[in-house]
Backbone as numpy.savetxt, mean C-alpha at the origin, in Angstrom:
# Nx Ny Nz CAx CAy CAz Cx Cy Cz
-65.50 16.22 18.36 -64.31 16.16 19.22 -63.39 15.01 18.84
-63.77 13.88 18.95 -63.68 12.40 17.92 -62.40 12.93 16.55
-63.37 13.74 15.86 -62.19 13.81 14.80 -61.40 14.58 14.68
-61.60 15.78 15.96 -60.64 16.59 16.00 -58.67 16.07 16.74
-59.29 14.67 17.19 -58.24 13.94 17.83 -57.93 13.26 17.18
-58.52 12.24 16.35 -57.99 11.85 15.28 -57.23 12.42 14.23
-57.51 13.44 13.65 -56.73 14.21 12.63 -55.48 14.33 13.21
-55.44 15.14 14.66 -54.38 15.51 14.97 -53.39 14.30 15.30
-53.36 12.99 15.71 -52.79 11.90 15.95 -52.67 11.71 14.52
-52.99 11.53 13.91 -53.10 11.13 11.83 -51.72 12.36 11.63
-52.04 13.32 11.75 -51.00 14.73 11.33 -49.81 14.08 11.78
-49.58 13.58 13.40 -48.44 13.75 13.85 -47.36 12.55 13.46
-48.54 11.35 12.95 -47.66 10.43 12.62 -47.55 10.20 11.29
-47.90 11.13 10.18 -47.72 11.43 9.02 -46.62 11.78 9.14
-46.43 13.23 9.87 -45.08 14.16 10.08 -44.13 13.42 10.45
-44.33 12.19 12.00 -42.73 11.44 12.04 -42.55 10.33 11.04
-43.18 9.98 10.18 -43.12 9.32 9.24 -42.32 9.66 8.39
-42.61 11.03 7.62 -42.25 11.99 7.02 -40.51 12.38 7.52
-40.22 12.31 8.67 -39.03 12.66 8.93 -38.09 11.35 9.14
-38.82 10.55 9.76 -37.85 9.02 9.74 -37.50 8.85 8.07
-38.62 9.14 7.67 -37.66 8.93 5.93 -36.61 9.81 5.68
-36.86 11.08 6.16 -35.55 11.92 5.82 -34.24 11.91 6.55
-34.44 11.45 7.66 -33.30 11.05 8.26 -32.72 9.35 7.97
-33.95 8.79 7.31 -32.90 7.30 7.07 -32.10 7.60 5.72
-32.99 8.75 4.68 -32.16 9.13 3.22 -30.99 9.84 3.59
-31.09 10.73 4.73 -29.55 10.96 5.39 -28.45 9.95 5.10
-28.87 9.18 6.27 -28.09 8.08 6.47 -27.12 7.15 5.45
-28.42 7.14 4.14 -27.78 6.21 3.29 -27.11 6.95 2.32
-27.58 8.38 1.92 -26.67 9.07 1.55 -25.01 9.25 1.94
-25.57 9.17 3.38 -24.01 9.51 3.80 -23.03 8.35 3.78
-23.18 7.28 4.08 -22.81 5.68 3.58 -21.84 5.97 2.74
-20.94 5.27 2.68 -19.99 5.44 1.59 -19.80 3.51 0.81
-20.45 3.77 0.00 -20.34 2.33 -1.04 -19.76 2.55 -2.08
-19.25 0.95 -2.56 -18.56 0.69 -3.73 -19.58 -0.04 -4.48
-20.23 0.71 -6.16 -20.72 -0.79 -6.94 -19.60 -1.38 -7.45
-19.72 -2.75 -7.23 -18.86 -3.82 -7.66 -18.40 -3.85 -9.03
-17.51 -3.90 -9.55 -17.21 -3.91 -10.97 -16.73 -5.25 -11.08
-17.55 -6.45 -11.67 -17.46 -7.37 -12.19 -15.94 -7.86 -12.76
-15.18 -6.69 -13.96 -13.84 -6.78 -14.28 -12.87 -6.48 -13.43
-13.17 -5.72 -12.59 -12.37 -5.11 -11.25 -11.68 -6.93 -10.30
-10.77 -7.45 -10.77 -10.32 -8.60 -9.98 -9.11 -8.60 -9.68
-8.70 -9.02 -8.92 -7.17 -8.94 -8.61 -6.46 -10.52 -9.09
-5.13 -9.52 -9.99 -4.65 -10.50 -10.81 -3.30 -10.39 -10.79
-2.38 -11.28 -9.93 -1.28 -11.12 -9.42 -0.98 -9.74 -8.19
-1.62 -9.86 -7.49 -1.80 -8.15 -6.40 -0.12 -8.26 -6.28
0.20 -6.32 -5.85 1.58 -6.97 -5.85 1.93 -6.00 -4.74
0.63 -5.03 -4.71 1.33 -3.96 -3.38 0.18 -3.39 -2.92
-0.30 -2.68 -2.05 -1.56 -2.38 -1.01 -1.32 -0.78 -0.78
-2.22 0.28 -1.13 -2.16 1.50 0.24 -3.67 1.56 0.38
-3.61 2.61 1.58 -5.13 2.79 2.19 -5.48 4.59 2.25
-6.35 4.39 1.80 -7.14 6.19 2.17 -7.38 6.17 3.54
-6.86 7.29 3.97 -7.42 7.27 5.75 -8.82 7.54 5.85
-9.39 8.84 4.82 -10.53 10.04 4.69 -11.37 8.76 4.68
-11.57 8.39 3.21 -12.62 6.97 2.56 -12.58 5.70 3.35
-11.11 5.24 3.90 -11.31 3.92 4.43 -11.41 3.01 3.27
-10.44 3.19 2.00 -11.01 2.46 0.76 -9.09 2.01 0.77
-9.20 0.55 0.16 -7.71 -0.09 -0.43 -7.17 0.37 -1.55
-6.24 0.71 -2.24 -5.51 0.56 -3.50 -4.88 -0.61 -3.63
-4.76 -1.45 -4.11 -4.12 -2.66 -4.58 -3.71 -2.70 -6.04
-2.41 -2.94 -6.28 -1.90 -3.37 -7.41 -2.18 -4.29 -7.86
-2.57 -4.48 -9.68 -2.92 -6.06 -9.95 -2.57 -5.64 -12.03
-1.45 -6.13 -11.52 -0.46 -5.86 -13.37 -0.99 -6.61 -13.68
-1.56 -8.14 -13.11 -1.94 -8.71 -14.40 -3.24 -8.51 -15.02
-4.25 -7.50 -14.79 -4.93 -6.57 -15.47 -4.72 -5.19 -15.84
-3.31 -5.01 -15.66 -2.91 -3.35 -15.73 -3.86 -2.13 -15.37
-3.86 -2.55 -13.88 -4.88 -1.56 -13.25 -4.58 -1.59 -11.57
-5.13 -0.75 -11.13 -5.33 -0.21 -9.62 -6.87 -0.72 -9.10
-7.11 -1.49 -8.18 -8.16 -1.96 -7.67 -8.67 -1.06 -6.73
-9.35 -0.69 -6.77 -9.75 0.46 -5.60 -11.71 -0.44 -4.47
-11.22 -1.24 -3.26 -12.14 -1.83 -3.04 -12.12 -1.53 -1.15
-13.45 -1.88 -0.95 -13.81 -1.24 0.73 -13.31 -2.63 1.62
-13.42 -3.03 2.58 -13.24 -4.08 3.79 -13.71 -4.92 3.21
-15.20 -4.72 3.00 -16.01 -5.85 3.24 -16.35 -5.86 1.65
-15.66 -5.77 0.54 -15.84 -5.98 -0.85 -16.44 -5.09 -1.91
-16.89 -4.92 -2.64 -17.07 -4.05 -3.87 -15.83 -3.24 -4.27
-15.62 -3.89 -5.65 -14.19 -3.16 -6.14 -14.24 -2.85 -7.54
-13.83 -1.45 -7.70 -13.96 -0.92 -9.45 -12.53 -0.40 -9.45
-12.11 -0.35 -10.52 -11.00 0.31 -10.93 -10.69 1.39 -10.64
-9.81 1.71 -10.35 -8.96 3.22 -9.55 -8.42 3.81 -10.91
-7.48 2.63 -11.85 -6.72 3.26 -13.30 -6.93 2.43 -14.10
-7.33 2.40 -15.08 -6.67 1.07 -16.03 -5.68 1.50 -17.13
-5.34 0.65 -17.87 -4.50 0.81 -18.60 -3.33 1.05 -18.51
-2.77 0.40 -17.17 -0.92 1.05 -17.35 -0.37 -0.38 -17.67
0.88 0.15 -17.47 2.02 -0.82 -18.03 2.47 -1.91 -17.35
2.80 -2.04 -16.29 3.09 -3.08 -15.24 3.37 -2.04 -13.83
2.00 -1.76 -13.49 2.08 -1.07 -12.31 2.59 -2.46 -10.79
3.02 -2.06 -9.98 3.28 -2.59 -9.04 3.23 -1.83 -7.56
4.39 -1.40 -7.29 4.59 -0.10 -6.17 3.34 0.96 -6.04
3.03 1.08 -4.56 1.73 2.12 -4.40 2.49 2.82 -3.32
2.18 4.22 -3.36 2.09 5.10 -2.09 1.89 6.41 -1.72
0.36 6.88 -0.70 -0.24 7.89 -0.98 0.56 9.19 -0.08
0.39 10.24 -0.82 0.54 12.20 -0.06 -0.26 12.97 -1.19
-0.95 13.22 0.37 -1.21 14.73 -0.12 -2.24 14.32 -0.66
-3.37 13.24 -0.54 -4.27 13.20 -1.49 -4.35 12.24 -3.18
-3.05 12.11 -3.04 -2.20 11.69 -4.16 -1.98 10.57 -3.88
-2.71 9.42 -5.22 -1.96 8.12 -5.38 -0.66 7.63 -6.27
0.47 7.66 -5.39 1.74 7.20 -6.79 1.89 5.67 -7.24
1.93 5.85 -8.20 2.03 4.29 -8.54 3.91 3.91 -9.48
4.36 3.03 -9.35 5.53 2.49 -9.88 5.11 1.80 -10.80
4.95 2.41 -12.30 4.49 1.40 -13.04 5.57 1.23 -14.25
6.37 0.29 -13.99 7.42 -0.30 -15.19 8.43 1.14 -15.12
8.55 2.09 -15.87 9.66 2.74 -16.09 8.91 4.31 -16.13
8.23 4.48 -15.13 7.58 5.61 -15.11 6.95 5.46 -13.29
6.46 6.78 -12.98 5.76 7.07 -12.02 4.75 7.68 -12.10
3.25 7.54 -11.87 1.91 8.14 -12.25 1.29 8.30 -11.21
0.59 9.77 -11.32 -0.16 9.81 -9.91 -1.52 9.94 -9.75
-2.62 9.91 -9.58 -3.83 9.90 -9.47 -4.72 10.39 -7.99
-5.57 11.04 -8.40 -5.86 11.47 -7.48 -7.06 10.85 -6.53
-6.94 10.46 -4.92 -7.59 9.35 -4.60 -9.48 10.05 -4.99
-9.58 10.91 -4.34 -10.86 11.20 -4.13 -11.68 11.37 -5.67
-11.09 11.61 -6.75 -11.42 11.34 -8.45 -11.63 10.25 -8.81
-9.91 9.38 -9.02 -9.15 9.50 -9.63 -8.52 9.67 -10.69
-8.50 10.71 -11.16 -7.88 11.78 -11.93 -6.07 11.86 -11.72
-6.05 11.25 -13.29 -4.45 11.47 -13.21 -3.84 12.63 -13.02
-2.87 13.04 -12.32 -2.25 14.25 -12.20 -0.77 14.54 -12.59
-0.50 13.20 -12.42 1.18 12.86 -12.53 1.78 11.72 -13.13
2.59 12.46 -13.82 3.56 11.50 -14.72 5.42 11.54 -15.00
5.53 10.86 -14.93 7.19 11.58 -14.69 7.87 9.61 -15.19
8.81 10.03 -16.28 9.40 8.76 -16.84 10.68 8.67 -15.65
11.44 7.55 -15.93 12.94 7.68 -15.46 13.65 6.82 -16.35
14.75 7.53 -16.99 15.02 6.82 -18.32 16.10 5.64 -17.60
16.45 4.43 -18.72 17.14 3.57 -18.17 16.49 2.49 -17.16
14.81 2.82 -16.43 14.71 1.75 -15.54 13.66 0.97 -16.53
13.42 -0.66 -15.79 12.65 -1.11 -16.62 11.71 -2.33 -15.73
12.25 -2.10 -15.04 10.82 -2.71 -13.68 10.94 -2.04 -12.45
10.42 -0.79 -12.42 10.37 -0.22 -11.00 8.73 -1.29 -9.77
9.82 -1.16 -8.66 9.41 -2.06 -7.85 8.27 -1.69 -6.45
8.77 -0.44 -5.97 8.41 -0.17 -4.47 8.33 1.32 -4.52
7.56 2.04 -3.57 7.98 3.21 -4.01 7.55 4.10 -2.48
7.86 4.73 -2.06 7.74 5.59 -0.68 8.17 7.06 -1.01
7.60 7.92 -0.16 7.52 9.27 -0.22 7.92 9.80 0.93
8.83 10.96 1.19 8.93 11.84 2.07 8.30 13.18 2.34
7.38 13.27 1.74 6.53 14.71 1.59 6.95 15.48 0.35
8.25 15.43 -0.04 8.67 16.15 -1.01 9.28 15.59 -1.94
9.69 14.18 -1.65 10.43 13.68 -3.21 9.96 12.14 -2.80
10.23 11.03 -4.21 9.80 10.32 -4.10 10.90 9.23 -4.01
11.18 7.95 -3.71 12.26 6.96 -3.98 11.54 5.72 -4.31
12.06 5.36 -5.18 11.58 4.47 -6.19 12.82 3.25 -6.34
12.48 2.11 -6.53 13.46 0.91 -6.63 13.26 0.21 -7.67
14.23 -0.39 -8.52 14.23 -0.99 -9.52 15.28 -2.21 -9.35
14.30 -3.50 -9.03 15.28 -4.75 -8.75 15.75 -4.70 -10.27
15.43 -4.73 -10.95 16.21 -5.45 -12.60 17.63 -4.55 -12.87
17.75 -3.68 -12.51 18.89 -3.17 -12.88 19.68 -2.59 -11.51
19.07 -3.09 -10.30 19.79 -2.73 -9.45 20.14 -1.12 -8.47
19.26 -0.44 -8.78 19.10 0.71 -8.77 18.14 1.89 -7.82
18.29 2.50 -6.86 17.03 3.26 -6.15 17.58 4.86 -6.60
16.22 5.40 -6.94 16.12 6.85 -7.51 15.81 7.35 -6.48
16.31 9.11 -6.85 15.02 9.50 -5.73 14.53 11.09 -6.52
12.95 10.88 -7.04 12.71 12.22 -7.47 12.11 12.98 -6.87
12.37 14.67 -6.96 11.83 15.45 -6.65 10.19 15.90 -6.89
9.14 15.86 -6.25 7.76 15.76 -7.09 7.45 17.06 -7.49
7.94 18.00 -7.32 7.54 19.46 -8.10 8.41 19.83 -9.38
9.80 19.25 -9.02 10.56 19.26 -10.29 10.53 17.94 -11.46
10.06 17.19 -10.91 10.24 15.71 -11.92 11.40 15.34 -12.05
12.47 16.21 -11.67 13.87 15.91 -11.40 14.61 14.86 -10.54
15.07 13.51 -11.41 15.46 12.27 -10.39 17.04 11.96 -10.32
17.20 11.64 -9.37 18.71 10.92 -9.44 18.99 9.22 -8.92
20.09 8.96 -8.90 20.10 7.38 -8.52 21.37 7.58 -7.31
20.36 7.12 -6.08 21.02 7.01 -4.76 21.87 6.17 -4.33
21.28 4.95 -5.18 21.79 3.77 -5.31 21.85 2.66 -5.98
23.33 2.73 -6.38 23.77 1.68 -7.74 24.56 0.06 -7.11
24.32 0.41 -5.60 25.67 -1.16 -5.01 24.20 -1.98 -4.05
22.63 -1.80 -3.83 22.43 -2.45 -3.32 22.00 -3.61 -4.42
22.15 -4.92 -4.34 21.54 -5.92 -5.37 20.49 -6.14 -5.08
19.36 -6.28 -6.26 18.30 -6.44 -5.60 17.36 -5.51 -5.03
17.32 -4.74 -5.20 16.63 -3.41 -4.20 15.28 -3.86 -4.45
14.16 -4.37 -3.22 12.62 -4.29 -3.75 11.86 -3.20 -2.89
11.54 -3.94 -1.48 10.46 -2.96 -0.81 11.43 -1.86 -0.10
10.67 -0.49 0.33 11.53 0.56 0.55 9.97 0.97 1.92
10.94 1.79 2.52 9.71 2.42 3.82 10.69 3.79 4.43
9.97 4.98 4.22 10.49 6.05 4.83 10.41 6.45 6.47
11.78 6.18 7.61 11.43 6.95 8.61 11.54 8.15 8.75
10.36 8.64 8.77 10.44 10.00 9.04 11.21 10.52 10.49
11.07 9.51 11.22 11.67 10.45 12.85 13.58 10.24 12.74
13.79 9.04 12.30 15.10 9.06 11.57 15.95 9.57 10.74
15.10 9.94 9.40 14.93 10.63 8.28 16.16 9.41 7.44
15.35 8.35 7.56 16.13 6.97 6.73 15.02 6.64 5.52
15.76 5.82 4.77 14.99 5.36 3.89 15.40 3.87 4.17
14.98 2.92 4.27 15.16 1.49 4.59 14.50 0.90 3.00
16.02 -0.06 2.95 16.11 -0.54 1.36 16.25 -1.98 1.52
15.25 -2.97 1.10 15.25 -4.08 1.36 16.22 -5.16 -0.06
17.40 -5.55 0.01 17.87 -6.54 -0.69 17.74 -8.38 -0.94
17.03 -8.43 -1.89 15.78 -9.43 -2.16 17.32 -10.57 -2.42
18.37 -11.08 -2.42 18.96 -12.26 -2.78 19.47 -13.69 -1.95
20.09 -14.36 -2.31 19.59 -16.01 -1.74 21.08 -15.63 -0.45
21.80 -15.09 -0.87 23.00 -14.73 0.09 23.36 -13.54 -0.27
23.63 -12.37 0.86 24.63 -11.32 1.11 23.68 -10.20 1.34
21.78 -10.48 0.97 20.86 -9.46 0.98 20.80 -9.05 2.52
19.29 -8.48 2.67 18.79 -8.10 3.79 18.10 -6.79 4.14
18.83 -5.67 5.39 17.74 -4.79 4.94 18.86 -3.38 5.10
18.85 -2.79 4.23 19.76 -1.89 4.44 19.28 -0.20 4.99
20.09 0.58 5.24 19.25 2.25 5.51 20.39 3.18 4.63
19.27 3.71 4.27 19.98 5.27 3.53 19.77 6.69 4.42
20.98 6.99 4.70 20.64 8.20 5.68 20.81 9.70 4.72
19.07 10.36 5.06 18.86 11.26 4.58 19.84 12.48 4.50
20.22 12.41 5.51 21.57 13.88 6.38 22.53 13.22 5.79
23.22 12.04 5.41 24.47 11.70 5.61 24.72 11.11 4.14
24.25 10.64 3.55 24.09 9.69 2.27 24.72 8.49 1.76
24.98 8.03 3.54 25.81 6.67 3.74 24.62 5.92 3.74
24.92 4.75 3.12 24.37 3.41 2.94 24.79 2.33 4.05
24.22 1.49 4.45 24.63 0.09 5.65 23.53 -0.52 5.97
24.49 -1.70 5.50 23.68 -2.97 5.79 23.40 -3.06 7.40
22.46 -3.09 7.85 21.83 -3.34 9.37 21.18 -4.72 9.46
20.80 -5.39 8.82 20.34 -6.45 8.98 20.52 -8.09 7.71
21.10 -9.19 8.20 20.38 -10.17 7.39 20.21 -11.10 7.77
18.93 -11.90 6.68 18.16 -12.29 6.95 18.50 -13.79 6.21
18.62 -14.69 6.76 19.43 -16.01 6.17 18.26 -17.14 5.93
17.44 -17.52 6.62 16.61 -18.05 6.46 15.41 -17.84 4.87
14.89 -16.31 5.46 13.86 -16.17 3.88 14.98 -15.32 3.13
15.55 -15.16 2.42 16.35 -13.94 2.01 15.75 -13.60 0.81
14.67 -13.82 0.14 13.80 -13.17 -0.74 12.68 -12.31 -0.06
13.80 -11.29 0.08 12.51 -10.31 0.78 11.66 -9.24 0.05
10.43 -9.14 0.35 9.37 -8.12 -1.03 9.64 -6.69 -0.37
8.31 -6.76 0.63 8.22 -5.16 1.18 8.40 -5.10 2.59
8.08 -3.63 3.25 8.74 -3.95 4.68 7.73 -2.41 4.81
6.91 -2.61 6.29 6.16 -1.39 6.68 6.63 -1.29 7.86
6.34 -0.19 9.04 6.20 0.14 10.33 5.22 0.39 11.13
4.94 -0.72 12.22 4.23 -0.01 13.02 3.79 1.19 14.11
4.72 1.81 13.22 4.90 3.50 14.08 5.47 3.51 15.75
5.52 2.20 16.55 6.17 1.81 17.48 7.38 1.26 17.76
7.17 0.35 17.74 8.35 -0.68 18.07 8.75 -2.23 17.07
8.26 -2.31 15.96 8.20 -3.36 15.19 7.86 -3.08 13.42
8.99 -3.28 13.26 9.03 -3.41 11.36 8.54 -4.89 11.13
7.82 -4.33 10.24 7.25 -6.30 9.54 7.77 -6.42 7.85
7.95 -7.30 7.58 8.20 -7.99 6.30 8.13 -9.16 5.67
7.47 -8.75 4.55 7.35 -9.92 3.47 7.97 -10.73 2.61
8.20 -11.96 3.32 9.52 -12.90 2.66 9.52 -14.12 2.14
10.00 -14.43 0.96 10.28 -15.94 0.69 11.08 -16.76 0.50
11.19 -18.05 0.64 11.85 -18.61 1.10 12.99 -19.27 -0.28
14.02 -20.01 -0.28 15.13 -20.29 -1.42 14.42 -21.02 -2.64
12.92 -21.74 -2.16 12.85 -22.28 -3.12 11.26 -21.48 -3.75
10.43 -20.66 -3.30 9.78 -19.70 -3.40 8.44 -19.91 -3.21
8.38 -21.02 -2.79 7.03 -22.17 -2.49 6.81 -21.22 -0.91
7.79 -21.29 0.52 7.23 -21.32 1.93 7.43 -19.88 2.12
6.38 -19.03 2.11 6.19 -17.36 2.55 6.07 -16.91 3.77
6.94 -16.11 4.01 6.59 -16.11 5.68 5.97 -14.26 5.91
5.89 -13.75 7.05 5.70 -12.76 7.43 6.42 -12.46 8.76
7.49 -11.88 8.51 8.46 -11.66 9.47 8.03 -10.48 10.04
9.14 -10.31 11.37 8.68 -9.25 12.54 10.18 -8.75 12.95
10.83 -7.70 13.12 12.10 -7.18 13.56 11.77 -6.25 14.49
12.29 -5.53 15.25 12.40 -4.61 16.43 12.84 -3.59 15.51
12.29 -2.33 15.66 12.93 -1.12 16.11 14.55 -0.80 15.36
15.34 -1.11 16.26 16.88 -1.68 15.98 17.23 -2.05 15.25
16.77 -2.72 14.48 17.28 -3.40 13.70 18.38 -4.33 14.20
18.30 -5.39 15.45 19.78 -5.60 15.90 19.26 -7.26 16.19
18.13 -7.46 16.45 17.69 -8.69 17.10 17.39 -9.59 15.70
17.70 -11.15 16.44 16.97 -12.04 15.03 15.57 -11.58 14.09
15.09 -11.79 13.34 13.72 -11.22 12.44 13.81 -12.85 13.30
11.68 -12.31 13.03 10.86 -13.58 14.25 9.99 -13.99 13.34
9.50 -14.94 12.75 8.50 -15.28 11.66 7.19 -15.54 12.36
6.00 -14.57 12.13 4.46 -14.57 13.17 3.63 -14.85 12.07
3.66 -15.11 11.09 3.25 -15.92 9.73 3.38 -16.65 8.53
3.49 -18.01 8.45 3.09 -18.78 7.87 2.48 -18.95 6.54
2.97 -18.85 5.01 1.90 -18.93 3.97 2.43 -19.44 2.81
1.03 -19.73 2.31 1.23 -20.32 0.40 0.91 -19.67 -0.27
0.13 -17.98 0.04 -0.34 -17.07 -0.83 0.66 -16.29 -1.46
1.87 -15.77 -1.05 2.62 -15.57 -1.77 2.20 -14.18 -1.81
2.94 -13.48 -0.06 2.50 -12.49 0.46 3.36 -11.32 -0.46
3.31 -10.31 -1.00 4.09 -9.20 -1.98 3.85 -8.17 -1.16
3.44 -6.96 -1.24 3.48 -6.02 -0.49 2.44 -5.78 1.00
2.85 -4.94 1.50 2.55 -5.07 2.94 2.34 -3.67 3.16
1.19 -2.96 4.09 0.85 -2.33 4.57 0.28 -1.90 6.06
0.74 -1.26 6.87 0.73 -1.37 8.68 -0.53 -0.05 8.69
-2.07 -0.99 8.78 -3.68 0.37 9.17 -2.92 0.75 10.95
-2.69 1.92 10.97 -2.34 2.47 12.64 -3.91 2.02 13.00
-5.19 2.77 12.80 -6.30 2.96 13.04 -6.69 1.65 14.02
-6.67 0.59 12.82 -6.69 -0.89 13.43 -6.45 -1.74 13.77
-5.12 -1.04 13.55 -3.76 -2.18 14.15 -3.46 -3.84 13.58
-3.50 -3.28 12.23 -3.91 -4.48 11.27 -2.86 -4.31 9.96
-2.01 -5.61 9.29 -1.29 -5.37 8.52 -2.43 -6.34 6.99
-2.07 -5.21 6.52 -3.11 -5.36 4.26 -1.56 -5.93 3.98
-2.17 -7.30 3.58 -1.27 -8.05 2.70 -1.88 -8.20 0.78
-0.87 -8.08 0.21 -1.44 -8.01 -1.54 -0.78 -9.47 -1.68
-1.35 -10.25 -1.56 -1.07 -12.03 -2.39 -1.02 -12.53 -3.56
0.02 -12.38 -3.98 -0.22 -12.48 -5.25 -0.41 -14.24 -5.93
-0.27 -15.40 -4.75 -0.85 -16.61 -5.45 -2.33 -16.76 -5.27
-2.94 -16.02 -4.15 -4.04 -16.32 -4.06 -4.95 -15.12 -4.99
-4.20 -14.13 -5.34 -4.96 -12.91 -6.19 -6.02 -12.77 -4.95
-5.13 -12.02 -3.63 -6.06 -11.64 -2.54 -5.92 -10.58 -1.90
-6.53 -9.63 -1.30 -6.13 -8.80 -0.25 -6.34 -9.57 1.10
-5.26 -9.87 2.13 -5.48 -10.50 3.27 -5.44 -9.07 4.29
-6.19 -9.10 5.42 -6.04 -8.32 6.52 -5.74 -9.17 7.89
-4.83 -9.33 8.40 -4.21 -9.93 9.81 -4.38 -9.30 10.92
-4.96 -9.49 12.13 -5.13 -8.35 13.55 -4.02 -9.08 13.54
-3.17 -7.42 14.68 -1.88 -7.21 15.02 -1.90 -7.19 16.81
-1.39 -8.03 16.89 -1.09 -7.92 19.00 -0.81 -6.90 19.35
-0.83 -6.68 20.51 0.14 -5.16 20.97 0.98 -5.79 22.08
């Protein structure tokens, strides 16, 4: 009788034994990790997007001519290597675009597998780059210039030849604006391109930092932007309304030498790409 109770107590905790392993190999299966790639470093970062699906960064870093592809809490391998002076990031559809020097390349996040390539003749440092679902706009401070191509045709034009300076760009969709940031020491600021109308206007400037990089939305009530100052040393992280009508409010402070900017809805958190500190910073956002 003895061992007929024993066996069976022996059986049963063989069997949950047996299944706690298969449900912890679940588990770690399902985990989503990065192995660290040793060469994978960020070297001059210059712009940030985020996978919603993965929860994984893209970061620009030209001065390894590559795409950093790394999680929250660290491990980072290469997304691309080998481009030209990538800078500008921004994802649809699955699709990573990148602004790299005088071309646009796209890669695919969940691969990444290049998919897209498309030159634009005449530019020679494209800067920023935002998407409307169907075409892309692209900025080129060196020659002064914002494109905007079509992504099924590869077909581009130039929207704009009078803003100076053109760097960071951000699409409202409920507006149907394109907001064009003018990076100079006097007359810049932040301008809108209206999709319906194809008038240009200055709405805002900014006198204090007037070296401005990029500019995101918090899908509410507050545009943020990345700015520096006349002599290029004091970086701030500015805050505007909505409106565009009120002073910009400076809610950060820096020496990292904040470049592009990204607004997580999820976490209510703005991805800064630093390019003195060669960092990705993440900031909690108030409400």
């Amino acid at each position: 009788m003895y061992k007929i109770i024993f066996s069976f107590f022996f059986c049963l905790t063989l069997t949950s034994t047996v299944f706690a392993q298969k449900d912890e190999g679940k588990k770690k299966k399902n985990k989503k990790t990065i192995t660290a790639d040793p060469d994978a470093k960020l070297i001059t970062p210059t712009d940030v997007a985020f996978d919603e699906k993965s929860g994984l960064f893209y970061i620009s870093s030209p001065g390894n001519h590559g795409i950093i592809k790394r999680g929250r809490r660290g491990g980072a391998v290469f997304a691309a290597k080998d481009l030209l002076h990538p800078r500008g990031l921004t994802t649809y559809g699955g699709i990573l675009y990148v602004a790299d020097s005088n071309r646009v390349v796209g890669y695919q996040l969940k691969t990444s597998k290049q998919v897209f390539e498309a030159n634009i003749d005449g530019a020679t440092a494209l800067h920023s780059i935002a998407c409307d679902g169907s075409h892309l706009y692209i900025s080129d401070k060196s020659i002064s210039k914002v494109f905007k191509m079509t992504i099924k045709s590869k077909k581009y034009e130039v929207i704009s030849s009078d803003i100076i300076n053109p760097t960071g760009l951000y699409y409202d969709k409920k507006l149907r604006e394109i907001l064009i940031l003018s990076s100079q020491e006097t007359g810049g600021g932040v301008y809108t391109y209206s999709l319906r109308s194809k008038e240009i206007e200055l709405r805002l400037t900014i006198n204090e930092f007037p070296y401005l990089e990029d500019i995101t939305f918090n899908e509410s009530m507050s545009y943020y932007i990345t700015a520096w100052g006349a002599d290029h040393k004091e970086n701030v992280i500015i805050k505007i309304n909505s409106s565009l009508k009120r002073e910009a409010r400076v809610i950060q402070s820096s020496t990292d030498g904040p470049s592009g900017l990204l607004y997580i809805k999820r976490t209510n958190e703005l991805a800064i790409a630093s390019e003195y500190s060669n960092n990705l910073n993440i900031i909690k956002l108030g409400y």
